[in-house]
């Protein structure tokens, strides 16, 4: 039996998204989705080639798919191999050796802090233990990390970067990652779908302008997904929110025997950190917020102010290509005088092509904003595309070669590791929708807000889905959670922002710094999302000084980066003609060694952020 292709029905030729209306889309989408439940299994998808027909680039060869499967297997094997079920959650932290020289634990916390003696949640934690004894005078306690999302795994984050972070801040700290409630290994876990086959039928379009009916289909998908979330809620869904996670962090700190929090949060992790600081201003020992969001915009479910600099990141990419002398980028215009016109025309051509293609085509453009490494990969992929080879762009569209894919291309079973955290995007939806104000589900109102987003950024069609997923979210009784992000903390907060961040603009960091008395904003002069995605000896020396000595940079500090967007591999730093190259040529041996650490950290962080943001909400982990 051939399964249905599990997408919304197409409107008639004479029906656009206005005339069909939200009820028509919802009916078509729901009928298509529910009719296919129980009949769309992984093997039948493979047998009938359903996903092969949905691939973004039809030039992708079977040999490339086979290579991708091999890379996929090696990628999953390199990840967390520990069996977390062997740990019994406890109210005291009991660490168990795991993943080599790391340690793992599961901490019981109240599911509902207003009723702490009722049900509990179990938070998964992983740490790289300090290199000094806990009873040593050099021991400085734990630093908690949150990589963002919401919905990203702190366990995976620390597993990937802890060694390099230790080289920056020293051995005196425990480096601790945790999966927030509802996410990945922590339980209860947000999950709206019964099986992976069911979940993979539910992709949102990569762009709200991908086709004439993309907006309506996304609208219908969001309403149906919210109904699924409510129907499959076991009573825990309402407690998966930022306020509760902030309380969990205090519980984790206290379980370590400490009174105050040391924390590093990135992207959404800055919202979580700011929320903790607003709730517990006297519990801050150190707090680094990098890639700073706007809590007011986030909690109001507006999603407007975060896009004001998105175009700057894309412009930096194009300008870097124009300036590069590397032969790998000869597809781009060279004449500086024509840069503005050619960049606009070239971008419009790319976006027009991408919107005519299948779902993931725009996502590499989105991913390219998340780091220097991402820029180089995107440029190479687009150059290959101009020559007729789309394999590299396709690999970027799923998060890079070797990344877990949502498309089930490989002959594997549903219990394979690649599917282990496929539902992390459910956690992202749960957290952001529980946190924010309810959205008016009126179709015209949703369209009007989308137009507002488009007045802010030309990339509104990519990012607009992040808000749309909260349509029709269950009306849980809110905790009337209100805090002020204008307060005095027990220790000043260090904020970091790039000059051209695609989703957390510099203005948001300036606003937050003005609210927290004594805080200092360090600006890194680079494009990309968070300082992690571009190596800067200046930035990381200030981070180390802050955590080790409590030393803040001077107000107004701006750090340059120690890498070129598109370095020419034929030139060494010793004969470089660029200012960055000349500076690198004069580094001392210790600085050069540290720069190598930062380059490795940058590559790791760029891959992590790229995979989280490669394919969008609703289909793969963020």
Tab-separated table of C-alpha atoms in Angstrom, residues 87-512:
chain	number	residue	atom	x	y	z
A	87	UNK	CA	20.891	6.607	36.765
A	88	UNK	CA	18.115	6.897	39.331
A	89	UNK	CA	17.125	10.555	39.820
A	90	UNK	CA	17.915	11.806	43.325
A	91	UNK	CA	17.393	14.989	45.320
A	92	UNK	CA	21.136	15.129	45.952
A	93	UNK	CA	23.642	15.252	43.121
A	94	UNK	CA	25.212	11.816	42.682
A	95	UNK	CA	27.725	11.877	39.853
A	96	UNK	CA	28.413	8.804	37.723
A	97	UNK	CA	31.358	8.453	35.292
A	98	UNK	CA	30.169	8.776	31.681
A	99	UNK	CA	31.436	9.576	28.203
A	100	UNK	CA	35.096	9.179	29.075
A	101	UNK	CA	36.258	11.740	31.619
A	102	UNK	CA	32.858	13.388	32.080
A	103	UNK	CA	30.362	12.726	34.858
A	104	UNK	CA	26.566	12.482	34.621
A	105	UNK	CA	23.718	12.899	37.108
A	106	UNK	CA	19.932	13.228	37.229
A	107	UNK	CA	18.499	15.648	39.773
A	108	UNK	CA	14.933	15.528	41.073
A	109	UNK	CA	13.228	18.926	41.146
A	110	UNK	CA	9.581	19.857	41.785
A	111	UNK	CA	7.479	19.748	38.647
A	112	UNK	CA	5.339	22.532	40.116
A	113	UNK	CA	7.238	24.801	42.488
A	114	UNK	CA	3.928	26.007	43.920
A	115	UNK	CA	3.172	22.428	44.922
A	116	UNK	CA	6.666	21.009	45.557
A	117	UNK	CA	5.540	17.816	47.272
A	118	UNK	CA	3.533	16.591	44.294
A	119	UNK	CA	5.106	15.323	41.063
A	120	UNK	CA	8.768	15.802	40.223
A	121	UNK	CA	10.895	16.328	37.138
A	122	UNK	CA	14.332	14.819	36.572
A	123	UNK	CA	16.997	17.127	35.134
A	124	UNK	CA	19.879	15.511	33.231
A	125	UNK	CA	23.292	17.034	33.945
A	126	UNK	CA	26.772	16.430	32.567
A	127	UNK	CA	29.947	17.994	33.891
A	128	UNK	CA	33.627	18.153	33.178
A	129	UNK	CA	34.927	18.073	36.767
A	130	UNK	CA	37.354	20.728	37.895
A	131	UNK	CA	41.022	19.886	37.597
A	132	UNK	CA	41.573	20.790	41.252
A	133	UNK	CA	40.115	19.093	44.351
A	134	UNK	CA	36.779	20.445	45.604
A	135	UNK	CA	38.356	21.160	48.995
A	136	UNK	CA	41.176	23.145	47.426
A	137	UNK	CA	41.340	26.895	47.897
A	138	UNK	CA	41.666	27.128	44.112
A	139	UNK	CA	38.299	25.464	43.481
A	140	UNK	CA	35.742	27.990	42.208
A	141	UNK	CA	32.600	25.875	41.879
A	142	UNK	CA	30.356	25.078	38.903
A	143	UNK	CA	29.587	27.179	35.844
A	144	UNK	CA	26.217	26.268	34.302
A	145	UNK	CA	25.799	26.551	30.532
A	146	UNK	CA	22.722	26.996	28.364
A	147	UNK	CA	23.290	27.109	24.577
A	148	UNK	CA	19.894	28.565	23.660
A	149	UNK	CA	16.934	27.409	21.670
A	150	UNK	CA	14.819	27.234	23.653
A	151	UNK	CA	15.137	23.498	23.271
A	152	UNK	CA	18.881	23.023	22.848
A	153	UNK	CA	20.670	20.408	24.930
A	154	UNK	CA	23.137	21.762	27.460
A	155	UNK	CA	24.495	18.241	27.862
A	156	UNK	CA	25.468	18.081	24.190
A	157	UNK	CA	26.855	21.609	24.340
A	158	UNK	CA	29.225	20.955	27.240
A	159	UNK	CA	30.159	17.566	25.825
A	160	UNK	CA	31.289	19.356	22.667
A	161	UNK	CA	33.069	22.454	23.999
A	162	UNK	CA	34.091	21.819	27.621
A	163	UNK	CA	37.739	21.003	26.923
A	164	UNK	CA	38.237	24.209	24.959
A	165	UNK	CA	36.329	26.313	27.492
A	166	UNK	CA	38.583	24.900	30.211
A	167	UNK	CA	41.610	26.066	28.239
A	168	UNK	CA	40.138	29.582	28.353
A	169	UNK	CA	38.932	29.892	31.971
A	170	UNK	CA	41.262	27.422	33.668
A	171	UNK	CA	40.853	24.147	35.597
A	172	UNK	CA	39.303	25.561	38.768
A	173	UNK	CA	35.666	25.291	37.632
A	174	UNK	CA	33.256	22.423	37.132
A	175	UNK	CA	31.774	22.961	33.663
A	176	UNK	CA	28.146	21.832	33.835
A	177	UNK	CA	25.625	21.370	31.055
A	178	UNK	CA	22.007	20.479	31.721
A	179	UNK	CA	19.017	19.642	29.569
A	180	UNK	CA	16.239	21.990	30.712
A	181	UNK	CA	12.934	20.470	31.767
A	182	UNK	CA	11.033	19.157	28.778
A	183	UNK	CA	14.176	18.845	26.665
A	184	UNK	CA	16.151	15.821	25.432
A	185	UNK	CA	17.211	13.601	28.371
A	186	UNK	CA	15.299	15.450	31.085
A	187	UNK	CA	11.855	14.140	31.990
A	188	UNK	CA	9.036	14.687	31.501
A	189	UNK	CA	9.926	15.473	27.894
A	190	UNK	CA	7.764	17.594	25.617
A	191	UNK	CA	6.534	15.364	22.802
A	192	UNK	CA	3.493	15.928	20.620
A	193	UNK	CA	3.892	12.921	18.328
A	194	UNK	CA	3.556	9.211	18.966
A	195	UNK	CA	6.194	7.987	16.524
A	196	UNK	CA	9.035	9.343	14.421
A	197	UNK	CA	7.089	8.436	11.284
A	198	UNK	CA	4.204	10.537	12.578
A	199	UNK	CA	6.474	13.459	13.398
A	200	UNK	CA	8.254	13.528	10.059
A	201	UNK	CA	4.922	13.980	8.255
A	202	UNK	CA	4.601	17.356	9.928
A	203	UNK	CA	7.144	19.661	8.262
A	204	UNK	CA	6.615	23.408	8.203
A	205	UNK	CA	7.664	25.179	5.004
A	206	UNK	CA	11.149	26.629	5.062
A	207	UNK	CA	9.684	29.964	4.013
A	208	UNK	CA	6.233	31.435	4.529
A	209	UNK	CA	6.512	32.697	0.951
A	210	UNK	CA	7.763	29.382	-0.438
A	211	UNK	CA	4.608	28.991	-2.504
A	212	UNK	CA	1.164	30.515	-2.903
A	213	UNK	CA	-0.214	28.301	-0.154
A	214	UNK	CA	2.819	28.070	2.169
A	215	UNK	CA	1.480	30.657	4.603
A	216	UNK	CA	-1.907	28.950	4.872
A	217	UNK	CA	-0.337	25.537	5.271
A	218	UNK	CA	1.929	26.776	8.055
A	219	UNK	CA	-1.072	28.418	9.721
A	220	UNK	CA	-3.049	25.170	9.601
A	221	UNK	CA	-0.077	23.099	10.733
A	222	UNK	CA	0.444	25.320	13.772
A	223	UNK	CA	-3.196	25.059	14.852
A	224	UNK	CA	-3.183	21.301	14.434
A	225	UNK	CA	0.123	20.887	16.256
A	226	UNK	CA	-1.253	22.885	19.187
A	227	UNK	CA	-4.270	20.568	19.278
A	228	UNK	CA	-1.944	17.570	19.294
A	229	UNK	CA	0.056	19.097	22.141
A	230	UNK	CA	-3.087	19.554	24.227
A	231	UNK	CA	-4.476	16.106	23.406
A	232	UNK	CA	-1.248	14.330	24.334
A	233	UNK	CA	-0.439	16.383	27.416
A	234	UNK	CA	0.049	14.154	30.455
A	235	UNK	CA	-0.365	17.130	32.781
A	236	UNK	CA	3.263	18.238	32.679
A	237	UNK	CA	3.284	20.421	29.561
A	238	UNK	CA	2.263	23.635	31.325
A	239	UNK	CA	5.315	23.414	33.609
A	240	UNK	CA	7.814	23.427	30.739
A	241	UNK	CA	8.701	27.106	30.783
A	242	UNK	CA	11.533	29.529	31.472
A	243	UNK	CA	10.381	30.526	34.948
A	244	UNK	CA	10.501	26.917	36.154
A	245	UNK	CA	13.871	26.341	34.485
A	246	UNK	CA	15.277	29.376	36.291
A	247	UNK	CA	14.107	27.851	39.564
A	248	UNK	CA	15.697	24.556	38.496
A	249	UNK	CA	19.016	26.352	38.072
A	250	UNK	CA	18.854	27.634	41.634
A	251	UNK	CA	18.076	24.095	42.799
A	252	UNK	CA	21.107	22.810	40.854
A	253	UNK	CA	23.332	25.456	42.438
A	254	UNK	CA	22.092	24.585	45.910
A	255	UNK	CA	22.600	20.869	45.225
A	256	UNK	CA	26.247	21.733	44.582
A	257	UNK	CA	26.375	23.264	48.053
A	258	UNK	CA	26.645	26.799	46.678
A	259	UNK	CA	24.499	29.862	47.308
A	260	UNK	CA	25.009	31.815	44.103
A	261	UNK	CA	24.935	31.028	40.395
A	262	UNK	CA	27.812	31.122	37.925
A	263	UNK	CA	26.324	30.964	34.460
A	264	UNK	CA	27.031	31.360	30.756
A	265	UNK	CA	23.985	31.653	28.502
A	266	UNK	CA	23.896	32.054	24.733
A	267	UNK	CA	21.032	33.212	22.501
A	268	UNK	CA	17.794	32.145	24.268
A	269	UNK	CA	20.113	31.316	27.175
A	270	UNK	CA	20.376	35.079	27.697
A	271	UNK	CA	16.595	35.241	28.183
A	272	UNK	CA	16.874	32.427	30.721
A	273	UNK	CA	19.791	34.133	32.449
A	274	UNK	CA	18.076	37.514	32.543
A	275	UNK	CA	14.950	35.857	33.942
A	276	UNK	CA	17.002	34.235	36.700
A	277	UNK	CA	18.683	37.561	37.460
A	278	UNK	CA	15.311	39.323	37.633
A	279	UNK	CA	13.851	36.630	39.906
A	280	UNK	CA	16.919	36.146	42.121
A	281	UNK	CA	19.067	39.294	41.835
A	282	UNK	CA	20.887	38.428	45.072
A	283	UNK	CA	21.955	34.994	43.770
A	284	UNK	CA	24.400	36.087	41.054
A	285	UNK	CA	28.095	35.272	41.439
A	286	UNK	CA	28.987	35.475	37.740
A	287	UNK	CA	26.693	35.762	34.731
A	288	UNK	CA	27.792	35.926	31.098
A	289	UNK	CA	25.037	36.633	28.549
A	290	UNK	CA	26.224	36.286	24.945
A	291	UNK	CA	24.017	36.920	21.909
A	292	UNK	CA	21.527	38.919	23.941
A	293	UNK	CA	17.814	38.723	23.234
A	294	UNK	CA	15.068	41.150	24.213
A	295	UNK	CA	13.002	39.635	27.067
A	296	UNK	CA	10.131	42.068	26.538
A	297	UNK	CA	9.843	41.112	22.873
A	298	UNK	CA	10.170	37.415	23.719
A	299	UNK	CA	7.595	37.301	26.515
A	300	UNK	CA	5.108	39.342	24.461
A	301	UNK	CA	5.404	36.814	21.580
A	302	UNK	CA	6.101	39.693	19.207
A	303	UNK	CA	9.297	38.366	17.608
A	304	UNK	CA	9.967	41.710	15.961
A	305	UNK	CA	12.997	43.373	17.537
A	306	UNK	CA	15.228	40.322	17.080
A	307	UNK	CA	15.352	40.732	13.287
A	308	UNK	CA	16.520	44.324	12.944
A	309	UNK	CA	20.130	43.355	12.088
A	310	UNK	CA	19.517	40.179	10.083
A	311	UNK	CA	20.224	41.982	6.822
A	312	UNK	CA	23.568	43.213	8.184
A	313	UNK	CA	24.794	39.661	8.555
A	314	UNK	CA	23.833	38.793	4.991
A	315	UNK	CA	25.437	42.029	3.751
A	316	UNK	CA	28.649	41.111	5.592
A	317	UNK	CA	28.639	37.754	3.836
A	318	UNK	CA	28.192	39.365	0.412
A	319	UNK	CA	30.779	42.066	1.072
A	320	UNK	CA	33.240	39.426	2.245
A	321	UNK	CA	32.733	37.503	-0.975
A	322	UNK	CA	33.276	40.648	-3.020
A	323	UNK	CA	36.486	41.427	-1.167
A	324	UNK	CA	37.897	37.906	-1.239
A	325	UNK	CA	40.621	37.024	-3.713
A	326	UNK	CA	40.149	33.316	-3.102
A	327	UNK	CA	39.450	31.422	-6.306
A	328	UNK	CA	36.743	29.481	-4.482
A	329	UNK	CA	34.534	32.565	-4.515
A	330	UNK	CA	34.799	33.671	-8.135
A	331	UNK	CA	31.056	33.326	-8.564
A	332	UNK	CA	30.603	36.658	-6.818
A	333	UNK	CA	30.876	40.157	-8.318
A	334	UNK	CA	34.192	41.895	-7.769
A	335	UNK	CA	33.643	45.520	-8.705
A	336	UNK	CA	33.155	47.478	-5.456
A	337	UNK	CA	31.139	50.131	-7.240
A	338	UNK	CA	28.559	47.591	-8.321
A	339	UNK	CA	28.408	45.796	-4.992
A	340	UNK	CA	25.162	47.281	-3.724
A	341	UNK	CA	23.188	46.689	-6.919
A	342	UNK	CA	24.637	43.266	-7.678
A	343	UNK	CA	24.174	42.075	-4.114
A	344	UNK	CA	20.506	43.021	-4.157
A	345	UNK	CA	19.889	41.418	-7.546
A	346	UNK	CA	21.880	38.304	-6.690
A	347	UNK	CA	20.076	37.917	-3.369
A	348	UNK	CA	16.674	38.312	-5.005
A	349	UNK	CA	17.631	35.701	-7.571
A	350	UNK	CA	18.700	33.261	-4.886
A	351	UNK	CA	15.567	33.792	-2.840
A	352	UNK	CA	13.348	33.442	-5.903
A	353	UNK	CA	15.094	30.199	-6.799
A	354	UNK	CA	14.844	28.944	-3.238
A	355	UNK	CA	11.142	29.692	-2.940
A	356	UNK	CA	10.488	27.714	-6.107
A	357	UNK	CA	12.402	24.742	-4.717
A	358	UNK	CA	11.367	22.267	-2.045
A	359	UNK	CA	11.275	23.083	1.620
A	360	UNK	CA	14.877	23.284	2.913
A	361	UNK	CA	16.428	25.439	0.168
A	362	UNK	CA	16.427	28.713	2.102
A	363	UNK	CA	17.825	27.227	5.270
A	364	UNK	CA	21.536	27.349	4.344
A	365	UNK	CA	21.141	31.115	3.957
A	366	UNK	CA	19.713	31.191	7.468
A	367	UNK	CA	22.460	28.967	8.772
A	368	UNK	CA	25.165	31.077	7.119
A	369	UNK	CA	24.440	33.851	9.600
A	370	UNK	CA	25.670	31.785	12.494
A	371	UNK	CA	29.406	32.022	12.141
A	372	UNK	CA	32.559	32.553	10.161
A	373	UNK	CA	32.748	28.822	9.481
A	374	UNK	CA	29.162	28.897	8.286
A	375	UNK	CA	29.960	31.750	5.895
A	376	UNK	CA	32.800	29.809	4.296
A	377	UNK	CA	30.679	26.676	3.902
A	378	UNK	CA	27.787	28.661	2.446
A	379	UNK	CA	30.010	30.469	-0.057
A	380	UNK	CA	31.543	27.218	-1.241
A	381	UNK	CA	28.111	25.599	-1.521
A	382	UNK	CA	26.664	28.494	-3.523
A	383	UNK	CA	29.688	28.484	-5.804
A	384	UNK	CA	29.160	24.769	-6.430
A	385	UNK	CA	25.491	25.466	-7.113
A	386	UNK	CA	26.429	28.042	-9.744
A	387	UNK	CA	28.406	25.272	-11.459
A	388	UNK	CA	25.451	22.896	-11.372
A	389	UNK	CA	26.361	20.844	-8.294
A	390	UNK	CA	23.824	21.140	-5.467
A	391	UNK	CA	25.148	18.442	-3.143
A	392	UNK	CA	26.968	20.828	-0.792
A	393	UNK	CA	23.965	23.140	-0.497
A	394	UNK	CA	21.738	20.187	0.275
A	395	UNK	CA	24.104	19.002	2.999
A	396	UNK	CA	24.038	22.484	4.519
A	397	UNK	CA	20.241	22.460	4.368
A	398	UNK	CA	20.136	19.514	6.777
A	399	UNK	CA	22.830	20.943	9.067
A	400	UNK	CA	26.076	19.953	7.381
A	401	UNK	CA	27.597	16.692	6.259
A	402	UNK	CA	27.121	14.030	8.887
A	403	UNK	CA	24.325	15.796	10.755
A	404	UNK	CA	21.251	13.869	11.864
A	405	UNK	CA	18.665	14.203	9.122
A	406	UNK	CA	14.896	14.463	9.561
A	407	UNK	CA	14.226	12.803	6.242
A	408	UNK	CA	14.904	9.144	7.123
A	409	UNK	CA	17.071	8.612	4.083
A	410	UNK	CA	19.097	5.805	5.609
A	411	UNK	CA	17.933	2.199	6.006
A	412	UNK	CA	17.749	2.162	9.760
A	413	UNK	CA	15.194	1.407	12.444
A	414	UNK	CA	13.154	3.812	14.512
A	415	UNK	CA	15.193	3.143	17.659
A	416	UNK	CA	18.485	4.247	16.116
A	417	UNK	CA	20.454	6.960	17.905
A	418	UNK	CA	19.857	9.433	15.069
A	419	UNK	CA	16.202	9.652	16.125
A	420	UNK	CA	16.912	9.896	19.851
A	421	UNK	CA	16.206	13.609	20.180
A	422	UNK	CA	14.233	14.272	17.011
A	423	UNK	CA	11.531	15.821	19.184
A	424	UNK	CA	13.698	18.567	20.675
A	425	UNK	CA	11.766	21.056	18.550
A	426	UNK	CA	8.661	20.074	20.532
A	427	UNK	CA	10.445	21.406	23.596
A	428	UNK	CA	11.245	24.648	21.811
A	429	UNK	CA	7.594	25.136	20.946
A	430	UNK	CA	6.475	24.235	24.474
A	431	UNK	CA	8.843	26.652	26.203
A	432	UNK	CA	8.326	29.632	23.912
A	433	UNK	CA	4.537	29.221	23.725
A	434	UNK	CA	4.127	28.668	27.473
A	435	UNK	CA	6.290	31.723	28.121
A	436	UNK	CA	4.628	34.124	25.730
A	437	UNK	CA	1.293	35.835	25.525
A	438	UNK	CA	-1.441	34.078	23.579
A	439	UNK	CA	-1.633	34.922	19.883
A	440	UNK	CA	-4.867	35.956	18.207
A	441	UNK	CA	-5.663	33.092	15.826
A	442	UNK	CA	-7.646	35.271	13.411
A	443	UNK	CA	-6.119	34.630	9.982
A	444	UNK	CA	-6.108	38.287	8.977
A	445	UNK	CA	-4.469	39.283	12.251
A	446	UNK	CA	-1.722	36.698	11.760
A	447	UNK	CA	-1.123	38.010	8.239
A	448	UNK	CA	-0.958	41.591	9.498
A	449	UNK	CA	1.669	40.689	12.078
A	450	UNK	CA	3.650	38.902	9.390
A	451	UNK	CA	3.580	42.101	7.332
A	452	UNK	CA	4.972	43.949	10.354
A	453	UNK	CA	7.823	41.454	10.508
A	454	UNK	CA	8.502	41.991	6.818
A	455	UNK	CA	8.777	45.731	7.395
A	456	UNK	CA	11.540	44.952	9.901
A	457	UNK	CA	13.473	42.366	7.889
A	458	UNK	CA	13.457	40.886	4.376
A	459	UNK	CA	14.068	37.522	6.049
A	460	UNK	CA	10.654	37.598	7.704
A	461	UNK	CA	9.451	34.660	5.637
A	462	UNK	CA	12.120	32.407	7.163
A	463	UNK	CA	11.809	33.532	10.769
A	464	UNK	CA	8.061	34.159	10.850
A	465	UNK	CA	7.369	30.489	11.523
A	466	UNK	CA	9.035	30.794	14.935
A	467	UNK	CA	6.077	32.871	16.121
A	468	UNK	CA	3.373	31.145	14.120
A	469	UNK	CA	3.894	27.810	15.926
A	470	UNK	CA	2.212	29.278	19.016
A	471	UNK	CA	-1.138	29.709	17.252
A	472	UNK	CA	-3.876	27.945	19.175
A	473	UNK	CA	-1.561	26.948	22.001
A	474	UNK	CA	-3.485	25.499	24.985
A	475	UNK	CA	-4.782	28.152	27.355
A	476	UNK	CA	-3.032	26.921	30.465
A	477	UNK	CA	-3.552	28.882	33.639
A	478	UNK	CA	-0.608	31.244	33.684
A	479	UNK	CA	1.386	31.819	36.841
A	480	UNK	CA	0.977	35.564	36.382
A	481	UNK	CA	4.748	35.562	36.098
A	482	UNK	CA	5.938	39.142	36.009
A	483	UNK	CA	9.431	40.377	36.707
A	484	UNK	CA	11.295	43.570	36.013
A	485	UNK	CA	14.417	43.447	33.917
A	486	UNK	CA	15.569	46.617	35.613
A	487	UNK	CA	17.306	45.695	38.846
A	488	UNK	CA	20.579	45.644	40.746
A	489	UNK	CA	22.270	42.230	40.914
A	490	UNK	CA	24.633	40.965	43.608
A	491	UNK	CA	27.437	40.896	41.026
A	492	UNK	CA	27.501	42.820	37.733
A	493	UNK	CA	26.512	40.923	34.591
A	494	UNK	CA	28.807	40.735	31.550
A	495	UNK	CA	26.938	41.005	28.246
A	496	UNK	CA	28.440	40.357	24.810
A	497	UNK	CA	26.977	41.186	21.413
A	498	UNK	CA	28.281	41.114	17.866
A	499	UNK	CA	27.942	44.165	15.655
A	500	UNK	CA	25.911	42.182	13.098
A	501	UNK	CA	24.023	39.374	14.804
A	502	UNK	CA	21.163	37.988	12.683
A	503	UNK	CA	18.748	37.152	15.532
A	504	UNK	CA	19.985	38.928	18.674
A	505	UNK	CA	20.904	42.452	17.596
A	506	UNK	CA	23.246	44.797	19.403
A	507	UNK	CA	20.301	47.033	20.351
A	508	UNK	CA	18.856	44.245	22.515
A	509	UNK	CA	22.102	43.972	24.460
A	510	UNK	CA	22.219	47.735	24.933
A	511	UNK	CA	18.661	47.684	26.244
A	512	UNK	CA	19.349	44.851	28.685
